[in-house]
XYZ file of N, CA and C in Angstrom:
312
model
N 0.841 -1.171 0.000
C 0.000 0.000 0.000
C 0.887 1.236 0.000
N 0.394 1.834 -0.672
C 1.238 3.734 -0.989
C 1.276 4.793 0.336
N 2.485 5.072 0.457
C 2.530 5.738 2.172
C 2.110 7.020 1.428
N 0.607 8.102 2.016
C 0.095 9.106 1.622
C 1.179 10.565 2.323
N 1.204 11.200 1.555
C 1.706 12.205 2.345
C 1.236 13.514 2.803
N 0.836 13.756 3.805
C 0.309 14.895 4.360
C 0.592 16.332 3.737
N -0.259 16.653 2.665
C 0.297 18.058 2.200
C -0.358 19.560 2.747
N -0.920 19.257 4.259
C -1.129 20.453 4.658
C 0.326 21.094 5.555
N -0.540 22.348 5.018
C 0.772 23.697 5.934
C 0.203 23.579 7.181
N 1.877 24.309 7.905
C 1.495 24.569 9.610
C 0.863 25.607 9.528
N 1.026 26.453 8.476
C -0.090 27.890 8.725
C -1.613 27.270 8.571
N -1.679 26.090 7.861
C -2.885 25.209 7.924
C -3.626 24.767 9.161
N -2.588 24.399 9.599
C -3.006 23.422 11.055
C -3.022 24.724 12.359
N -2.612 26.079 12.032
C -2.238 27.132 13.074
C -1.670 26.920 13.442
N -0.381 26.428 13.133
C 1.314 27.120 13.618
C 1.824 27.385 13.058
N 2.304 28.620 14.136
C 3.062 30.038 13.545
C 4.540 29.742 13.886
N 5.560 30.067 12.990
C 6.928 30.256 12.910
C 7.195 30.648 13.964
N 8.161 30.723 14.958
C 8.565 30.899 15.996
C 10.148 31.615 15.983
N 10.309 31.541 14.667
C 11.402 32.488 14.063
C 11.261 34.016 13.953
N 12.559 34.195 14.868
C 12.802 35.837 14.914
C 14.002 36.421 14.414
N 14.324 37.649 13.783
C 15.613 37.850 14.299
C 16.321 38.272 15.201
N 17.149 37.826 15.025
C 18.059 38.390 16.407
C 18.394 39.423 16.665
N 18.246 39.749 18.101
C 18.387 40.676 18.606
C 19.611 41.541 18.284
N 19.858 43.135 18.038
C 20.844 43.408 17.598
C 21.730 44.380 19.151
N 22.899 44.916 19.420
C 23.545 45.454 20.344
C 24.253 46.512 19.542
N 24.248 47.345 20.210
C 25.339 48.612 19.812
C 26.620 48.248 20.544
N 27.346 48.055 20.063
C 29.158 48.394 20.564
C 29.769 49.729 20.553
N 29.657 50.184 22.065
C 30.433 51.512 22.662
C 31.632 51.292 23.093
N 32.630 52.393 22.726
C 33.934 52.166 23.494
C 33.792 53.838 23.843
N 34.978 53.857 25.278
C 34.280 54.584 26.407
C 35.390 55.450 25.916
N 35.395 56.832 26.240
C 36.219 57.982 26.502
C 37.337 57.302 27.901
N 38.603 57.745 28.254
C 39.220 57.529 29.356
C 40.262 58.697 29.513
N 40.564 58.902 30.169
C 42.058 59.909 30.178
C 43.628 59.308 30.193
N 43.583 57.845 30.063
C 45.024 57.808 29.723
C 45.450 56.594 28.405
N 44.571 56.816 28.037
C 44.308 55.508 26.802
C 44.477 56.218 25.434
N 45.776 56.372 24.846
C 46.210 57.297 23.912
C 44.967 57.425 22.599
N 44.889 58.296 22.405
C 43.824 58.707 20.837
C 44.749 57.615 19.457
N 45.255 57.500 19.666
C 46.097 56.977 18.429
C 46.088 55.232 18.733
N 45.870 54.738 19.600
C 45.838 53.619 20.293
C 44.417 53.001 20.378
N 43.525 53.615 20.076
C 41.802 53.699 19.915
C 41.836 53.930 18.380
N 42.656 54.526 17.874
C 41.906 54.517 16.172
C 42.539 52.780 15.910
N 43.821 52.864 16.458
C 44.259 51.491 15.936
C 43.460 50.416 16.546
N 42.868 50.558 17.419
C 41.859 49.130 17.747
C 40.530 49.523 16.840
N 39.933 50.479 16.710
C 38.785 50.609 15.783
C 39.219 50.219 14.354
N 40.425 50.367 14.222
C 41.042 49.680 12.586
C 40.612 47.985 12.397
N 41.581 47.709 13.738
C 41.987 46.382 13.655
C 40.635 45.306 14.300
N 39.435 46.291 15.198
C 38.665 45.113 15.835
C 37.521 45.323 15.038
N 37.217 46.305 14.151
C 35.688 46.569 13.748
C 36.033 46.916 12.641
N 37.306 47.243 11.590
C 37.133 47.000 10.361
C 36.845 48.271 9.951
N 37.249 49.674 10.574
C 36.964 50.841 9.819
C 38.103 51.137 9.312
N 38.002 51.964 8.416
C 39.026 53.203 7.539
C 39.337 54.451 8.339
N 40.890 54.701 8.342
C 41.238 55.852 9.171
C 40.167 56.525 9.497
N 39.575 57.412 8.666
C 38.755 58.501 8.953
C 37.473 58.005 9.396
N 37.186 56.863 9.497
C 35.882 56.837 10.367
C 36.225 56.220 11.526
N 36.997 55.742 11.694
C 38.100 55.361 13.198
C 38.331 56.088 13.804
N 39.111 57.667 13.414
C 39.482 58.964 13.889
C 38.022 59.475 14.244
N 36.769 59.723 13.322
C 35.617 59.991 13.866
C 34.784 59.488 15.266
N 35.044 58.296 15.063
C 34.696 57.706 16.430
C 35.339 58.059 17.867
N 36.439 57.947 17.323
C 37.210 58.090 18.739
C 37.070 59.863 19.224
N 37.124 60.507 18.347
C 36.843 61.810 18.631
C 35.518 62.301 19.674
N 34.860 61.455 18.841
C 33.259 61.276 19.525
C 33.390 61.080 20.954
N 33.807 59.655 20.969
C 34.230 58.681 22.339
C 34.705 60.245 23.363
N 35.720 60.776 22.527
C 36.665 61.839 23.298
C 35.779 63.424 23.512
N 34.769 63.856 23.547
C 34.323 64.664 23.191
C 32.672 64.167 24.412
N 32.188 63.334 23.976
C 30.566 62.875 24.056
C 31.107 61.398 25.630
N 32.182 60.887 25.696
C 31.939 59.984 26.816
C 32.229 58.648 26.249
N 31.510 58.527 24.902
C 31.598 57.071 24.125
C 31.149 57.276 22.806
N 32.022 56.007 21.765
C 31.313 56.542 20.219
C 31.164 55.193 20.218
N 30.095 55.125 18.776
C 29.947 53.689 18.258
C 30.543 53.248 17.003
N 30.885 51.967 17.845
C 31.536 50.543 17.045
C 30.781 50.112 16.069
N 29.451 50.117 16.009
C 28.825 49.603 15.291
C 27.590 48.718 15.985
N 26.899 47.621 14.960
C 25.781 47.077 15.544
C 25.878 45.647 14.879
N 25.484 45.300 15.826
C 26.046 43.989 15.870
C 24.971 42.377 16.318
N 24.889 41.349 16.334
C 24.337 39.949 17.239
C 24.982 40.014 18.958
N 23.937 39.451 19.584
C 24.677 39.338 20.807
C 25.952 38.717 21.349
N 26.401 37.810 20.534
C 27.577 37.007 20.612
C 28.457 37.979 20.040
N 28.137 38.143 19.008
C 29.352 39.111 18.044
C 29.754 40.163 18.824
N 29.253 41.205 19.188
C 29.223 42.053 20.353
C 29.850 41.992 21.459
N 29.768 40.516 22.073
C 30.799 40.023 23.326
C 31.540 39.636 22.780
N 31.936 39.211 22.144
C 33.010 38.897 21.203
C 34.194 39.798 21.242
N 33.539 40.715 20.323
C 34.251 41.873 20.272
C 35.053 42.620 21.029
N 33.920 42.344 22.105
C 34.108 43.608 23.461
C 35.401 43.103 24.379
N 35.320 41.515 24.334
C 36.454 40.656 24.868
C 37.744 41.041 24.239
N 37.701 41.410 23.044
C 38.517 41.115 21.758
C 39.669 42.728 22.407
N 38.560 43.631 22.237
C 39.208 44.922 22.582
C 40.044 45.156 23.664
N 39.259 44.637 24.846
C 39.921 44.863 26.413
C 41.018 43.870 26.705
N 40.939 42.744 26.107
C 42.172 41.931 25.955
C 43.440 42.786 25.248
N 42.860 43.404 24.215
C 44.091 43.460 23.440
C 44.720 45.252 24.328
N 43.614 45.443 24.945
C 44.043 46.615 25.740
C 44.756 46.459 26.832
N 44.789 45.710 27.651
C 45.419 45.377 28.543
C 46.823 44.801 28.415
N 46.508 43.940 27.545
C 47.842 43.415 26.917
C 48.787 44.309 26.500
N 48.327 46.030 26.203
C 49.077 47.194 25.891
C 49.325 48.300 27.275
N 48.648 47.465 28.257
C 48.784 48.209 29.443
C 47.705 49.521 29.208
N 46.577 49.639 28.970
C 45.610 50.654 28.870
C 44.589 50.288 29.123
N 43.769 51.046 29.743
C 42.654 50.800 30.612
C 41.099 51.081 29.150
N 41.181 50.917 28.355
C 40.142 50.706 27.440
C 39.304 49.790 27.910
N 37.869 50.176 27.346
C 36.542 49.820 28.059
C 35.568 50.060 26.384
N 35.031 48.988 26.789
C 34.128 49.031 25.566
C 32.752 48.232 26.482
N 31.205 48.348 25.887
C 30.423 47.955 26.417
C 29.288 47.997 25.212
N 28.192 47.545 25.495
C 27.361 47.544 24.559
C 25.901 47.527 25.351
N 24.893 47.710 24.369
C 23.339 47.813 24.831
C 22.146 47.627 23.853
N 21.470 46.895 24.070
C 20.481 46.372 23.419
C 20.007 47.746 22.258
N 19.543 47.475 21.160
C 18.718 48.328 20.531
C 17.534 47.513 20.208
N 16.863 46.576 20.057
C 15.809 45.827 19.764
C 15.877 44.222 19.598
């Protein structure tokens, strides 16, 4: 005998996708007073992938406003990151701080 195959949808039967996307985070790195300006463009180069001049923009920001943004990011990616920075800051002896916060 022929195995029949069920060709109704779950939107058929009333179930709904349970698929979202993911939540996204802003990545801030903080203003400080002894964490050289030139030492912050080079981690905004090397951890987030900008071009001098939007590296120099940020950090200006950071230097000016308290904190600029890294960008936006997944929640993992984000800690990721944030690990990525303060490691490599410390490892230079500088007190760099980066943090992040939900946007939706």
């Amino acid at each position: 005998m022929k195995n029949e195959v069920n060709k109704e949808s779950a939107t058929d039967l009333g179930i709904r996708s349970q698929t979202r996307e993911p939540s996204l985070y802003q990545v801030h790195i903080h203003n400080d007073d002894f964490t050289p300006m030139e030492f912050v463009i080079a981690v905004l180069e090397k951890f987030f992938f900008m071009d001098r001049r939007s590296a120099h923009e940020v950090m200006t920001t950071a230097h000016q406003q308290g904190k600029g943004n890294c960008g936006l990011f997944t929640k993992e990616y984000a800690e990721s990151k944030i690990v990525q920075v303060i490691d490599y800051a410390r490892l230079h002896e500088h007190p760099l701080i980066c943090s992040m916060e939900a946007v939706w």
